[in-house]
Amino acid sequence: MDQPMRKRTRPENGVKNAEIFALHAEFCKVIANPKRLMLISRLRDGELTVGELGRGTGASPANISQHLRILRSHGIVRTRREGRSVYYSLRDARLVEVCELTHAILLEGIEQRGALVRALR
């Protein structure tokens, strides 16, 4: 089922608009990695350590740390140190909503294509 487009305020045209779109594209590039999306999903319910984040991902702690460094350097996650442990959390919980919405759109597209393929058989 197609969802209607919501009317939103458009940014002004020109150079400022181009700069915003460039920042938007960079942000999307940063999160456009399956492991980083998994980390964002795991952080939806609150802060976790590298070890906790890595469980069930099939990635080494070093690899998880590398992805977290990238997310942190782009302001997507923040850290809190407690003793020897470093806890990671999302800087803005709205990112979970963005990811969930994107996920839902993708699943609906897959279902629609599947129905089309079945209908064509």
Short mmCIF file of C-alpha atoms in Angstrom, two decimals:
data_model
loop_
_atom_site.label_atom_id
_atom_site.label_comp_id
_atom_site.label_asym_id
_atom_site.label_seq_id
_atom_site.Cartn_x
_atom_site.Cartn_y
_atom_site.Cartn_z
CA MET A 1 0.00 0.00 0.00
CA ASP A 2 1.47 3.33 -1.02
CA GLN A 3 1.84 5.84 1.77
CA PRO A 4 0.92 9.46 1.01
CA MET A 5 3.74 11.97 1.09
CA ARG A 6 3.58 14.28 4.09
CA LYS A 7 3.86 17.94 3.32
CA ARG A 8 6.99 19.35 4.90
CA THR A 9 8.64 22.70 4.88
CA ARG A 10 11.28 22.77 2.18
CA PRO A 11 14.69 24.23 2.87
CA GLU A 12 15.54 27.34 0.92
CA ASN A 13 17.16 26.78 -2.46
CA GLY A 14 20.71 27.61 -3.37
CA VAL A 15 24.07 27.01 -1.77
CA LYS A 16 22.72 26.40 1.74
CA ASN A 17 20.42 23.72 0.37
CA ALA A 18 23.31 22.06 -1.47
CA GLU A 19 25.39 22.08 1.72
CA ILE A 20 22.58 20.47 3.70
CA PHE A 21 22.14 17.77 1.05
CA ALA A 22 25.89 17.12 1.10
CA LEU A 23 25.80 16.70 4.89
CA HIS A 24 22.73 14.48 4.56
CA ALA A 25 24.52 12.29 2.01
CA GLU A 26 27.59 12.01 4.26
CA PHE A 27 25.38 11.02 7.21
CA CYS A 28 23.68 8.35 5.08
CA LYS A 29 27.08 7.01 3.96
CA VAL A 30 28.16 6.64 7.58
CA ILE A 31 25.13 4.57 8.57
CA ALA A 32 24.96 2.69 5.24
CA ASN A 33 26.84 -0.32 6.61
CA PRO A 34 25.12 -3.50 7.81
CA LYS A 35 27.25 -3.78 10.97
CA ARG A 36 26.66 -0.13 11.88
CA LEU A 37 22.92 -0.54 11.35
CA MET A 38 23.03 -3.60 13.64
CA LEU A 39 24.86 -1.55 16.28
CA ILE A 40 22.32 1.25 16.03
CA SER A 41 19.52 -1.29 16.40
CA ARG A 42 21.20 -2.87 19.43
CA LEU A 43 21.53 0.57 21.07
CA ARG A 44 17.81 1.32 20.72
CA ASP A 45 17.09 0.25 24.30
CA GLY A 46 20.02 2.00 25.96
CA GLU A 47 23.73 1.96 26.47
CA LEU A 48 25.92 -1.10 25.99
CA THR A 49 29.62 -1.96 26.11
CA VAL A 50 31.61 -3.15 23.09
CA GLY A 51 31.37 -6.73 24.36
CA GLU A 52 27.61 -6.51 24.79
CA LEU A 53 27.22 -4.91 21.37
CA GLY A 54 29.32 -7.58 19.70
CA ARG A 55 27.37 -10.58 20.98
CA GLY A 56 25.55 -12.29 18.15
CA THR A 57 27.00 -10.11 15.40
CA GLY A 58 29.78 -12.45 14.30
CA ALA A 59 32.24 -9.55 14.49
CA SER A 60 35.32 -9.30 16.65
CA PRO A 61 35.52 -6.72 19.44
CA ALA A 62 38.18 -4.89 17.39
CA ASN A 63 35.82 -4.71 14.40
CA ILE A 64 32.93 -3.52 16.58
CA SER A 65 35.21 -0.88 18.10
CA GLN A 66 36.22 0.31 14.63
CA HIS A 67 32.58 0.78 13.62
CA LEU A 68 31.81 2.53 16.91
CA ARG A 69 34.73 4.92 16.35
CA ILE A 70 33.25 5.89 12.99
CA LEU A 71 29.78 6.37 14.49
CA ARG A 72 31.26 8.41 17.34
CA SER A 73 33.39 10.60 15.08
CA HIS A 74 30.21 11.54 13.19
CA GLY A 75 28.25 12.31 16.35
CA ILE A 76 25.91 9.33 16.07
CA VAL A 77 26.93 7.64 19.32
CA ARG A 78 28.42 8.96 22.54
CA THR A 79 30.41 7.26 25.27
CA ARG A 80 30.39 7.11 29.04
CA ARG A 81 33.24 5.58 31.03
CA GLU A 82 32.59 3.64 34.23
CA GLY A 83 35.72 2.12 35.70
CA ARG A 84 37.35 0.09 32.94
CA SER A 85 34.16 -0.17 30.89
CA VAL A 86 33.09 2.20 28.13
CA TYR A 87 29.38 2.39 27.46
CA TYR A 88 27.98 3.49 24.09
CA SER A 89 24.59 5.06 23.49
CA LEU A 90 22.81 6.85 20.67
CA ARG A 91 23.20 10.62 20.71
CA ASP A 92 19.69 11.05 19.24
CA ALA A 93 16.96 8.42 19.69
CA ARG A 94 15.23 9.64 16.52
CA LEU A 95 17.81 7.67 14.56
CA VAL A 96 16.01 4.50 15.65
CA GLU A 97 12.80 5.86 14.11
CA VAL A 98 14.63 6.67 10.87
CA CYS A 99 16.05 3.15 10.69
CA GLU A 100 12.70 1.53 11.57
CA LEU A 101 10.90 3.56 8.89
CA THR A 102 13.52 2.67 6.28
CA HIS A 103 13.32 -0.99 7.32
CA ALA A 104 9.51 -0.97 6.99
CA ILE A 105 9.69 0.63 3.53
CA LEU A 106 12.19 -2.00 2.40
CA LEU A 107 10.09 -4.88 3.75
CA GLU A 108 6.94 -3.55 2.06
CA GLY A 109 8.85 -3.29 -1.22
CA ILE A 110 10.07 -6.88 -0.88
CA GLU A 111 6.53 -8.08 -0.15
CA GLN A 112 5.12 -6.17 -3.14
CA ARG A 113 7.77 -7.56 -5.48
CA GLY A 114 7.13 -11.04 -4.13
CA ALA A 115 3.40 -10.68 -4.79
CA LEU A 116 4.13 -9.45 -8.31
CA VAL A 117 6.46 -12.40 -8.99
CA ARG A 118 3.81 -14.85 -7.69
CA ALA A 119 1.14 -13.19 -9.84
CA LEU A 120 3.32 -13.46 -12.94
CA ARG A 121 3.96 -17.18 -12.50
#
